[in-house]
Tab-separated table of C-alpha atoms in Angstrom:
chain	number	residue	atom	x	y	z
K	925	LYS	CA	0.124	0.011	0.164
K	926	ARG	CA	2.215	2.721	1.359
K	927	THR	CA	5.937	2.653	1.066
K	928	SER	CA	8.245	3.896	3.787
K	929	ALA	CA	10.028	7.248	3.548
K	930	LYS	CA	13.296	5.581	2.678
K	931	MET	CA	11.956	3.404	0.077
K	932	LYS	CA	10.343	6.403	-1.578
K	933	ARG	CA	13.623	8.238	-1.684
K	934	GLY	CA	14.657	8.059	-5.568
K	935	THR	CA	16.973	10.132	-7.456
K	936	GLN	CA	17.501	13.792	-7.021
K	937	GLU	CA	15.650	14.357	-10.109
K	938	ALA	CA	12.551	12.538	-8.956
K	939	TYR	CA	12.546	14.462	-5.711
K	940	LYS	CA	12.813	17.770	-7.705
K	941	GLN	CA	10.000	16.834	-9.930
K	942	THR	CA	7.809	15.800	-6.745
K	943	PHE	CA	8.411	18.846	-4.576
K	944	LEU	CA	10.468	21.618	-6.233
K	945	VAL	CA	8.419	22.329	-9.335
K	946	PRO	CA	6.619	25.781	-8.801
K	947	VAL	CA	2.843	25.596	-8.307
K	948	LYS	CA	0.610	28.473	-9.351
K	949	LEU	CA	-1.163	29.227	-6.152
K	950	THR	CA	-4.572	30.973	-6.207
K	951	ASP	CA	-6.582	32.014	-3.507
K	952	ARG	CA	-3.578	31.757	-0.978
K	953	ARG	CA	-3.568	31.587	2.753
K	954	ALA	CA	-0.863	32.190	5.289
K	955	VAL	CA	0.879	29.207	6.697
K	956	TYR	CA	3.378	29.804	9.758
K	957	LEU	CA	6.386	27.514	10.351
K	958	SER	CA	9.071	27.805	13.073
K	959	ARG	CA	11.974	29.720	12.001
K	960	ALA	CA	14.126	26.733	12.122
K	961	THR	CA	11.940	24.706	10.016
K	962	GLN	CA	11.690	27.568	7.439
K	963	GLU	CA	15.279	28.041	7.238
K	964	ARG	CA	15.796	24.256	6.743
K	965	ALA	CA	13.175	24.258	3.860
K	966	ASP	CA	14.418	27.330	2.296
K	967	PHE	CA	17.818	25.940	2.177
K	968	VAL	CA	16.577	22.848	0.345
K	969	VAL	CA	14.683	24.929	-2.264
K	970	ARG	CA	17.582	27.198	-2.730
K	971	ARG	CA	20.063	24.272	-3.018
K	972	LEU	CA	18.256	21.718	-5.102
K	973	GLY	CA	15.641	23.787	-6.724
K	974	ASP	CA	15.780	25.376	-10.263
K	975	ARG	CA	15.218	28.891	-11.131
K	976	GLY	CA	11.603	29.742	-10.090
K	977	ALA	CA	11.604	27.268	-7.111
K	978	ASN	CA	10.071	28.777	-3.999
K	979	LEU	CA	9.157	27.892	-0.689
K	980	SER	CA	5.443	28.399	-0.939
K	981	SER	CA	5.394	25.659	-3.846
K	982	PHE	CA	7.597	23.255	-1.913
K	983	VAL	CA	5.170	23.417	1.198
K	984	GLU	CA	2.023	23.196	-1.050
K	985	ARG	CA	3.601	19.915	-2.711
K	986	ILE	CA	4.360	18.575	0.544
K	987	VAL	CA	1.123	18.851	2.019
K	988	ARG	CA	-0.529	17.719	-1.243
K	989	ALA	CA	1.557	14.477	-1.170
K	990	HIS	CA	0.710	13.968	2.570
K	991	LEU	CA	-3.032	14.414	1.992
K	992	GLU	CA	-2.818	12.215	-0.775
K	993	ASP	CA	-0.811	9.503	0.846
K	994	TYR	CA	-3.235	9.384	3.707
K	995	ALA	CA	-6.497	10.128	2.030
K	996	GLU	CA	-7.962	6.757	2.714
K	997	GLU	CA	-7.069	6.906	6.396
K	998	ILE	CA	-8.231	10.400	6.783
K	999	GLU	CA	-11.716	9.611	5.351
K	1000	GLU	CA	-11.867	6.451	7.753
K	1001	TRP	CA	-10.908	8.596	10.829
K	1002	ARG	CA	-13.107	11.358	9.817
K	1003	LYS	CA	-16.147	8.896	10.080
K	1004	LEU	CA	-15.242	7.924	13.558
């Protein structure tokens, strides 16, 4: 069903395509991160991302992937 984080780790290119491709965000909302988390995430975007990569798109893609990975469980828990 779901694979472990280590098993999902693939090539740098796969990571970039999954998390570092810019997303056109409309109807945006603010999300707050701790300074430490923001600095670490920003470092990843700056070091691994291509031109146009940004922190907002990175966070958007991480949250989308999480919600997709756990969609079935979230739906089950919602019904409890």
